[in-house]
Coordinates of C-alpha atoms in Angstrom, one line a residue:
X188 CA 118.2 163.7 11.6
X189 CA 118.5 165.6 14.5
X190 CA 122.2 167.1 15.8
X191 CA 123.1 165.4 19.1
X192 CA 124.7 168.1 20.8
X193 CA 127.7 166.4 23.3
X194 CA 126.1 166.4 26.9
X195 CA 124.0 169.1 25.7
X196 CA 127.2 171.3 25.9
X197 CA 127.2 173.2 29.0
X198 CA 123.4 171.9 30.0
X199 CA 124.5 170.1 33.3
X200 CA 127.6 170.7 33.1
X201 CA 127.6 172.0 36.7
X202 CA 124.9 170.2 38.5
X203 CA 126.8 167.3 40.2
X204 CA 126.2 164.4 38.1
X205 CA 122.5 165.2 36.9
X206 CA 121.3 166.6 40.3
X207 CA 118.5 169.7 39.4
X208 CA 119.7 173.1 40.2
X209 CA 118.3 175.0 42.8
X210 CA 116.3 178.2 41.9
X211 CA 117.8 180.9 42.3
X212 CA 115.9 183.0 45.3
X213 CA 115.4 186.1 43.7
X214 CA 113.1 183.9 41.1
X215 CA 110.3 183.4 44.1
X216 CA 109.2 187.0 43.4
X217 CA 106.2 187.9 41.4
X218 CA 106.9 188.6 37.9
X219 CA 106.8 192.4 37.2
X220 CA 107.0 191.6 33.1
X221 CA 103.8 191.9 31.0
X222 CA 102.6 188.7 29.8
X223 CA 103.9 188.8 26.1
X224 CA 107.0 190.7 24.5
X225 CA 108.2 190.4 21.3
X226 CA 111.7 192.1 21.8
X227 CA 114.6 190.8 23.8
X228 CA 115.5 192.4 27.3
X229 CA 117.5 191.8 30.5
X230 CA 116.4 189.1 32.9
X231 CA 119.2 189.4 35.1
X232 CA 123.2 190.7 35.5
X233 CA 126.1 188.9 36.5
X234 CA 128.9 191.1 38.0
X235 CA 127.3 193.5 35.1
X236 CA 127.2 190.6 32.2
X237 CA 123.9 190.5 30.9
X238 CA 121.9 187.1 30.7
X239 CA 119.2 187.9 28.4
X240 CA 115.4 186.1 27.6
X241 CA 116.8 185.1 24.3
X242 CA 119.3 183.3 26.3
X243 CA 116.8 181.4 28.4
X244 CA 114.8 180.5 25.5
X245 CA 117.9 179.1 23.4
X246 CA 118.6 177.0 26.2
X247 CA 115.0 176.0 27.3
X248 CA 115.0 174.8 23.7
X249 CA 117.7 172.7 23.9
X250 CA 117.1 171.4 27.6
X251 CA 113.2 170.8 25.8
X252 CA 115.4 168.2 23.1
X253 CA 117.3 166.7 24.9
X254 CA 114.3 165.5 27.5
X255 CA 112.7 164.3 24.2
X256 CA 115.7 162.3 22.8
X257 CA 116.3 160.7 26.4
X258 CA 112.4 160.0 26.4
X259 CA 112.6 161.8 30.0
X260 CA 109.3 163.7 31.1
X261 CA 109.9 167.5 31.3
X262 CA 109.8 169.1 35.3
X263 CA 106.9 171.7 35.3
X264 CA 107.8 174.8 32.8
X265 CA 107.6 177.3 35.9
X266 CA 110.4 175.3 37.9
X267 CA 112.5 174.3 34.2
X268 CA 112.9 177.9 33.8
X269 CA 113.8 179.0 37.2
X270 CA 116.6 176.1 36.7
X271 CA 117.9 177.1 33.5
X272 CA 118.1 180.5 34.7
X273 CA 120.1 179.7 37.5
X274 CA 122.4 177.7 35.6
X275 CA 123.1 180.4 33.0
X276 CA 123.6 182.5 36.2
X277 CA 126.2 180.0 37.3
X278 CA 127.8 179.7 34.1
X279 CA 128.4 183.3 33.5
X280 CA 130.4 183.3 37.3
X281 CA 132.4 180.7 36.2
X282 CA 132.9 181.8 33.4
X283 CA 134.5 185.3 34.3
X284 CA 137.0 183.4 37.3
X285 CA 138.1 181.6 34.2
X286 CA 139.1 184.4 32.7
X287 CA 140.2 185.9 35.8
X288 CA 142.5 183.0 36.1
X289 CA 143.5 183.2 32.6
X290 CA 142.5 179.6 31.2
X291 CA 142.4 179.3 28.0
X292 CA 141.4 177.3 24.7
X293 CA 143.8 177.1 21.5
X294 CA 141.8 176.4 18.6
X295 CA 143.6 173.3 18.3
X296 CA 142.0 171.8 21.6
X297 CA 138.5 173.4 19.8
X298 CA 139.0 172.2 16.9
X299 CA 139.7 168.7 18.0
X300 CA 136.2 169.0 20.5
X301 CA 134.2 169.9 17.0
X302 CA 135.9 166.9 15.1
X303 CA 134.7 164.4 18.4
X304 CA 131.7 166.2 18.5
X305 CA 131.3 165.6 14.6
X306 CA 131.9 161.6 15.6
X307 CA 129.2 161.3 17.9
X308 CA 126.8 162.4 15.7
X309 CA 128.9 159.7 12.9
X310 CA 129.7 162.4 10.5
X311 CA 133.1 164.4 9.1
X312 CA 133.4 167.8 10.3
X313 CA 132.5 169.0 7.1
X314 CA 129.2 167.1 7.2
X315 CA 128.6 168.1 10.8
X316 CA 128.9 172.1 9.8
X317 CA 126.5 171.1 6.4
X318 CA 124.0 169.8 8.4
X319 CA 123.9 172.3 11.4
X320 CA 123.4 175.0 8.9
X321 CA 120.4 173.0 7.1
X322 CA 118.9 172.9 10.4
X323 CA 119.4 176.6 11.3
X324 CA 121.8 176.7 13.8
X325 CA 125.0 179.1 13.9
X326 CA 128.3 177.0 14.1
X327 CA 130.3 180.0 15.5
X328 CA 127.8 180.2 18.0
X329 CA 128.3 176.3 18.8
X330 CA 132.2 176.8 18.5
X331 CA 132.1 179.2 21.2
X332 CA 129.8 177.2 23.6
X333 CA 132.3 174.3 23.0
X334 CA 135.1 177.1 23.9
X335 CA 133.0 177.8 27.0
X336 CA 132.3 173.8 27.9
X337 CA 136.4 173.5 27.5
X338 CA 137.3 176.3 29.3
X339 CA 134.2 175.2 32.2
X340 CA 136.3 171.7 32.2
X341 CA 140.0 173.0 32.5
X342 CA 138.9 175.4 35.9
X343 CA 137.1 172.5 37.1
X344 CA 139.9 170.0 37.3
X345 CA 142.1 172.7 38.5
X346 CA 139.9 173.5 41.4
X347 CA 139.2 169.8 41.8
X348 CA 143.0 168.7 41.9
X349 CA 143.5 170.9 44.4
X350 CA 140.7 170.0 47.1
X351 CA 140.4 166.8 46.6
X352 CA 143.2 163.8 48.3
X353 CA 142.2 160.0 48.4
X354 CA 144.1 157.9 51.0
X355 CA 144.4 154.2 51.3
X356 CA 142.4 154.8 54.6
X357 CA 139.5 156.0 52.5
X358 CA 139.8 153.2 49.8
X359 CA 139.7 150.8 52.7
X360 CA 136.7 152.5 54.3
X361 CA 134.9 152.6 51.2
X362 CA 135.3 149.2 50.4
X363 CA 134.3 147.8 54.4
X364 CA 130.9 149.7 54.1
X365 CA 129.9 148.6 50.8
X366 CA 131.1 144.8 51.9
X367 CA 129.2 145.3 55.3
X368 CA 126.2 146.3 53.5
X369 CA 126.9 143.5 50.8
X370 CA 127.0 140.2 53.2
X371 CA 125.9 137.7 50.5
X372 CA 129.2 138.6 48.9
X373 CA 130.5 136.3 51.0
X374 CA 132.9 133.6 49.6
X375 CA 134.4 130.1 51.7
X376 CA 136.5 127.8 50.7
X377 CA 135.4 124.8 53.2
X378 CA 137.4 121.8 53.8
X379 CA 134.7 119.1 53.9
X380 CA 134.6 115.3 55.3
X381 CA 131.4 113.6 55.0
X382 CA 130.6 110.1 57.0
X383 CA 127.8 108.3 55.2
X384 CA 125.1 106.9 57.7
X385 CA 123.1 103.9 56.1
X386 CA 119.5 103.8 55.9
X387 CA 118.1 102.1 58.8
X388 CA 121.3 102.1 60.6
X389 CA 120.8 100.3 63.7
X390 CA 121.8 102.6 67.4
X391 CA 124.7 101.0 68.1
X392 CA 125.7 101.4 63.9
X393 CA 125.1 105.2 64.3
X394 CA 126.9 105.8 68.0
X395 CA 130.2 104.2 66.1
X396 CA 129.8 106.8 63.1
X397 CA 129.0 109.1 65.3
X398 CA 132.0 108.6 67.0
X399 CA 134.4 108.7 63.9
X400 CA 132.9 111.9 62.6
X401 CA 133.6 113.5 66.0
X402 CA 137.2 111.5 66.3
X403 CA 138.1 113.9 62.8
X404 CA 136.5 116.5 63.9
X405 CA 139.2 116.1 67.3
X406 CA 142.4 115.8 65.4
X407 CA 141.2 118.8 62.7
X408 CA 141.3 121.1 65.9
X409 CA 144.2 120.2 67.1
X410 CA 145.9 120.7 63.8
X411 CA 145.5 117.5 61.8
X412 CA 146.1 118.0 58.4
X413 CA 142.8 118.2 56.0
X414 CA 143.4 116.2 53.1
X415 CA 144.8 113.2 55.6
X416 CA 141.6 113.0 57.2
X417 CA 139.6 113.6 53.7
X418 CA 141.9 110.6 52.0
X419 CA 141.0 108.5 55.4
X420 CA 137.3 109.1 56.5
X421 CA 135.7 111.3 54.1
X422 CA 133.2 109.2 51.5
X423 CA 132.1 112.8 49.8
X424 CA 133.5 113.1 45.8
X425 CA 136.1 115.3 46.9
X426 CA 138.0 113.4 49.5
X427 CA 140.5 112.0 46.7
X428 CA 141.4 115.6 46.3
X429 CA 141.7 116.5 49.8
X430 CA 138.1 117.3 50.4
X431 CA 138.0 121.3 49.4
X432 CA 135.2 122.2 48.0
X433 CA 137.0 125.4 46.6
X434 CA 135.8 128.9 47.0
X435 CA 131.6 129.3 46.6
X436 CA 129.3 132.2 47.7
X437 CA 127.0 131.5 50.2
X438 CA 124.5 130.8 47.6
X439 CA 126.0 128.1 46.1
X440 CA 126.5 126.1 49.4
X441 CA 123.5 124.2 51.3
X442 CA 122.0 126.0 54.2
X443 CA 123.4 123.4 56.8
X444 CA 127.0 124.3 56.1
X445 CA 126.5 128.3 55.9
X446 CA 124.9 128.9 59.5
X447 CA 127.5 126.2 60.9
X448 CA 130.7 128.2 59.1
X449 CA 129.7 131.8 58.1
X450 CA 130.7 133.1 61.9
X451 CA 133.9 130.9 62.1
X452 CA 137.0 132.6 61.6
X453 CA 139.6 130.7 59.1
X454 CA 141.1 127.7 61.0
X455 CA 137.7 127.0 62.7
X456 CA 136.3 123.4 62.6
X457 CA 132.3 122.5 63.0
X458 CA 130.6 119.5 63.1
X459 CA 129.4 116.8 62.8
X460 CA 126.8 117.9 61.4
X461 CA 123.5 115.5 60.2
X462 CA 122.1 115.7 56.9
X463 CA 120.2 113.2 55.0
X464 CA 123.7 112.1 53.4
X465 CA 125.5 111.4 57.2
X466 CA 127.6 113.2 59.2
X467 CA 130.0 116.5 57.7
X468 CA 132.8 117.5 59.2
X469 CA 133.4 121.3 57.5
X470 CA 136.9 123.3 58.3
X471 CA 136.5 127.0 57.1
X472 CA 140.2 126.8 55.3
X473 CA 139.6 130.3 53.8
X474 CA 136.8 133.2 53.3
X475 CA 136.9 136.3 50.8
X476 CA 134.5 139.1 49.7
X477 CA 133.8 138.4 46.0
X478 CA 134.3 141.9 44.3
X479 CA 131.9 144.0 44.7
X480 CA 129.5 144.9 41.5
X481 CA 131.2 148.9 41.1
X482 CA 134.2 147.2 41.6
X483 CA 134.2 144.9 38.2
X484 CA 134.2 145.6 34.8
X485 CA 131.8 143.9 32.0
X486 CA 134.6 143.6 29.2
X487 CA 133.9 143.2 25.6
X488 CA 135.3 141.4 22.9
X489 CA 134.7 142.9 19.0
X490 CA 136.1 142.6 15.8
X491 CA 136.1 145.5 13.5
X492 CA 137.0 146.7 9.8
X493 CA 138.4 149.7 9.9
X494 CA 138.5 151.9 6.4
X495 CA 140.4 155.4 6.4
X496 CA 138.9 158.0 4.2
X497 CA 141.4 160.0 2.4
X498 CA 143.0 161.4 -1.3
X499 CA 141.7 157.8 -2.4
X500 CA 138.6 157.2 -0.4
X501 CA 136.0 159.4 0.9
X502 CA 134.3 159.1 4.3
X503 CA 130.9 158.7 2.4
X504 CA 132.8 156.2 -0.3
X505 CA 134.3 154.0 2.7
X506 CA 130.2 154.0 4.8
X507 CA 129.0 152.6 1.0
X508 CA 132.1 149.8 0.9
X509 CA 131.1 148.5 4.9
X510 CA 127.5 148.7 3.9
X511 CA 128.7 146.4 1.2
X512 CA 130.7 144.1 3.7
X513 CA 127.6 144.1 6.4
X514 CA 125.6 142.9 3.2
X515 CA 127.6 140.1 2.0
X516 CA 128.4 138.7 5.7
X517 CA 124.4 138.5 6.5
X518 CA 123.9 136.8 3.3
X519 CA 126.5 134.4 3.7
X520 CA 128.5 135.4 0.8
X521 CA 131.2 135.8 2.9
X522 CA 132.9 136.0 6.5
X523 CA 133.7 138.8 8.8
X524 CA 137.2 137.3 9.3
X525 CA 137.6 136.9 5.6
X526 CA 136.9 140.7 4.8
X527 CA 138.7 142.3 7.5
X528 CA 142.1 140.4 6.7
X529 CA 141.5 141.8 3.1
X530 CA 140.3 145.3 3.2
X531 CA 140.7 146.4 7.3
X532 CA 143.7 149.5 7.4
X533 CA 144.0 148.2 10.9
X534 CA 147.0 146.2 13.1
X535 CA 144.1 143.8 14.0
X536 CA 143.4 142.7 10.4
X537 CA 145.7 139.6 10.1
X538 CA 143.9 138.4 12.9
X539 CA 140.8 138.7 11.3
X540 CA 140.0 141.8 12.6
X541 CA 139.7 140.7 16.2
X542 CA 140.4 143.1 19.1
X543 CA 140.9 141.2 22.0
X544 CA 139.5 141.7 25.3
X545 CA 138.9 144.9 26.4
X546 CA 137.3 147.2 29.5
X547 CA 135.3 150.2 29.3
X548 CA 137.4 153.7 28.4
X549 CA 139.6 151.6 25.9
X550 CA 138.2 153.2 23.2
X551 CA 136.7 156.1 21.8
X552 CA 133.4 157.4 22.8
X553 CA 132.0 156.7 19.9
X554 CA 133.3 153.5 19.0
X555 CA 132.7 151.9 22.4
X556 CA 129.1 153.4 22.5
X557 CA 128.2 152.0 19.2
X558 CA 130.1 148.2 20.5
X559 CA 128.3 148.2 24.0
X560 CA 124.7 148.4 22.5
X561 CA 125.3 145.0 20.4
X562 CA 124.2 141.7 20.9
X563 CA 126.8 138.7 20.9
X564 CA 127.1 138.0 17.0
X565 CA 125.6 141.1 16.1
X566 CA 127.2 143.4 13.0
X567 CA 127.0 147.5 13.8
X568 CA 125.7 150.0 10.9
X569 CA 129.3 152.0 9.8
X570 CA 130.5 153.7 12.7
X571 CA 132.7 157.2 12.0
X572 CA 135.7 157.7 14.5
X573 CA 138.3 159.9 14.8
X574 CA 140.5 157.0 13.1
X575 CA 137.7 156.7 10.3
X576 CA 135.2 154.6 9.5
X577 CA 134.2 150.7 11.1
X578 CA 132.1 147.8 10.7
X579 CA 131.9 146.2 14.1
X580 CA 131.0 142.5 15.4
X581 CA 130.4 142.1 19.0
X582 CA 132.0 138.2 19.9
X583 CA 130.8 137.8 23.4
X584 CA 131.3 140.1 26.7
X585 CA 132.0 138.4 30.1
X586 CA 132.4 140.1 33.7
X587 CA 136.0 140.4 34.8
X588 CA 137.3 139.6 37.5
X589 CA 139.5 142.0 39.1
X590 CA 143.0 141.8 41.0
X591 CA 143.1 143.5 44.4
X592 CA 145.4 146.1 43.4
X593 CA 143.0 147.0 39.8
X594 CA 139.9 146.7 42.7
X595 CA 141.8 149.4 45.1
X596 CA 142.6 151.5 42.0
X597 CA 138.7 151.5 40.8
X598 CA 137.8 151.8 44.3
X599 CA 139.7 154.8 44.7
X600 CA 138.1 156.5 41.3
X601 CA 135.0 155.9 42.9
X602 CA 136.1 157.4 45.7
X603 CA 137.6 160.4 44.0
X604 CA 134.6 161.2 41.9
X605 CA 132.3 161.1 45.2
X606 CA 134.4 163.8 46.8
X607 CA 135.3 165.6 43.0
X608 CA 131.4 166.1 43.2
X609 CA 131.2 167.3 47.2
X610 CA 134.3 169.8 46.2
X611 CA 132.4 170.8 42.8
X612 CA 129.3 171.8 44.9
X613 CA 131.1 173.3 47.4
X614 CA 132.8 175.6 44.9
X615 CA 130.3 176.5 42.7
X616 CA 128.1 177.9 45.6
X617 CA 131.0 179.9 46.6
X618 CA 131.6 181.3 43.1
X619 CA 127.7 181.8 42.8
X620 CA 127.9 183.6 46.8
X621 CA 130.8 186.2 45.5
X622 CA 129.0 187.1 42.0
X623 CA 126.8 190.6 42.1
X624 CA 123.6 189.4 40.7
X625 CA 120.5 191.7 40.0
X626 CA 117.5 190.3 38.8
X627 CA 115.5 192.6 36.0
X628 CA 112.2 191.3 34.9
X629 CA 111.2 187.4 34.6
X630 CA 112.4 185.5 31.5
X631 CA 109.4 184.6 29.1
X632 CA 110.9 181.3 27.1

């Protein structure tokens, strides 16, 4: 098993939401190095920190793994390394203003980073620090890149709550251009009368029809009231409820009715209208956007047991006891429900374990990772959290619809991170403009 390292610590840490680095410019230069050394040396200075080739190597090897576990194809080696060597470059800068600014990290905010870091990977800290030392790698190293990724975090939000404001005038701009370029999103609710025309109806048959539909049509404009005129003249299945047809997207209304109404404004009458069923009368009683796709959540709904390891009951004690569970429930021996109102050391448990519905960012990282990859009816493998150790069930998921006030407050997250990332850029480049760097000789990874 190979260690996933979180966000492959610092890797991309500081390239706006996965965009590649640029090289830096003194990297266009031939390289003076010999082809092969077998010693570590200088490849470049950072206000006189070092940034050595063993440094480019470590993280070329780990940029190298992480490709592989995200089955991503590698850029060509020549440009990886010029990026990697400009994000070490980067790093270092930042690095040094954080210390400049005095940030710092208690080993009680590091300590808790290891223990979710441990999680992820669905082990106890102990575990974690067994098995990165049976695969060779230093944990004081990794406890101070975590130090470095923490500290990297806390000078970013402080630079970022300070440049960047979101008003209700950009929440309202961002959601008019994503509706304007969004038009099937669309919603009427349509007030609808429908006069039937007989097959074979003779002239004079249709002129009087013809008449009636326009006669509503008439008294609609001057203000008659709807569900009158539905009760009176309308023969469609709806007229006993005062002919709405409720809100529909475009899509889910015939053609006929969505040139006649999409341009009306609300109030607006059209008609009549001929179709093979007779004459419509259509009132545009109201129109909405439906919320845009960014703008609603997919929400789950689990059930889980949840075992804490402790004095009693070890972490690897509690993973054997789910295992146990997971068997009995696919062999019928006994129900999900059933187990966790017996053995879950969770609130949820008289109810059989069930959690309710819930949005994204309602629970841990590694919980909710391990929950969203389920099928409906599926059980998950044991799952180790900071709380301890699960068995989940996915029940169904369903898309949410949102309030206008929740869709202004995801609207203006969205809007937030787009200018978060403008203001990170902007920043960085300044702190990388102010840093002394002096290229040595060409890193050999």
């Amino acid at each position: 098993m190979q260690i996933l390292l979180a966000g492959g610590l610092l890797l991309g840490a500081w390239s706006a939401q996965g965009q590649a680095l640029r090289p830096a410019p003194e990297l266009q230069r031939p390289a003076s190095a010999p082809s092969t050394r077998t010693v570590d040396y200088i490849v470049a200075l950072v206000n006189s920190e070092p940034v050595t080739n063993f440094d480019v190597r470590q993280r070329m090897l780990r940029v190298e793994q992480q490709f592989a576990a995200q089955g991503r194809a590698l850029p060509p080696r020549s440009e990886l390394v010029q990026q990697v060597l400009e994000q070490l470059i980067v790093e270092r800068a930042l690095l040094q203003q954080a210390t400049e600014q005095g940030v710092r990290v208690d080993e009680a905010t590091l300590a808790q980073a290891e223990q979710s870091l441990a999680a992820q990977n669905q082990l106890s800290v102990e575990a974690f620090r067994q098995r990165l030392a049976a695969e060779g790698m230093d944990i004081n190293k990794l406890r101070n890149e975590l130090r470095n990724q923490v500290l990297l975090q806390r000078l970013r939000d402080r630079e970022v709550e300070a440049r960047v404001r979101v008003t209700e005038a950009d929440i309202d701009r961002f959601i008019a251009e994503r509706q304007a370029a969004r038009p099937e999103g669309l919603e009427l609710n349509l007030g609808h009368v429908l006069v039937q025309v007989p097959e074979g109806a003779s002239p004079d048959k249709l002129r009087e029809l013809e008449a009636r539909a326009q006669g509503v049509v008439d008294r609609l404009r001057k203000g008659a009231d709807l569900a009158v005129q539905a009760r009176e003249y309308s023969e469609a299945p709806e007229a006993s409820s005062g002919g709405l047809l409720g809100f529909r997207p475009l899509s889910r209304l015939p053609e006929l009715f969505v040139q006649a109404t999409r341009n009306l404004p609300v109030g607006g009458v059209s008609g009549p209208l001929r179709s093979a069923a007779g004459l419509h009368v259509l009132k545009v009683v109201d129109k909405r956007q439906s919320p845009l796709p960014e703008l609603s959540v997919v929400q789950s709904r689990a059930r889980h047991i949840l075992l804490r390891p402790g004095a009693q009951l070890s972490q690897d004690e509690a993973i054997a006891r789910l295992n146990s569970y997971r068997q009995q429930i696919a062999a019928g021996q006994a129900s999900f429900e059933d187990l966790a109102r017996q053995y879950s050391q969770d609130g949820s448990a008289r109810q059989g374990g069930d959690l309710g519905w819930v949005s994204p960012g309602q629970f841990v990282p590694e919980f909710e990772q391990v929950m969203n990859a389920l099928r409906p009816g599926e059980v998950s493998q044991p799952v180790v959290s900071r709380f301890g150790v699960h068995l989940i069930r996915l029940e169904e998921r369903r898309q949410a619809a949102l309030s206008e006030r929740e869709q202004r407050d995801m609207a203006r997250e969205l809007v937030r991170e787009q200018k978060a990332d403008d203001a990170i850029n902007a920043w960085t480049e300044e702190v990388r403009s102010r840093a002394f760097v002096e290229m040595r000789e060409a890193p050999q990874p």
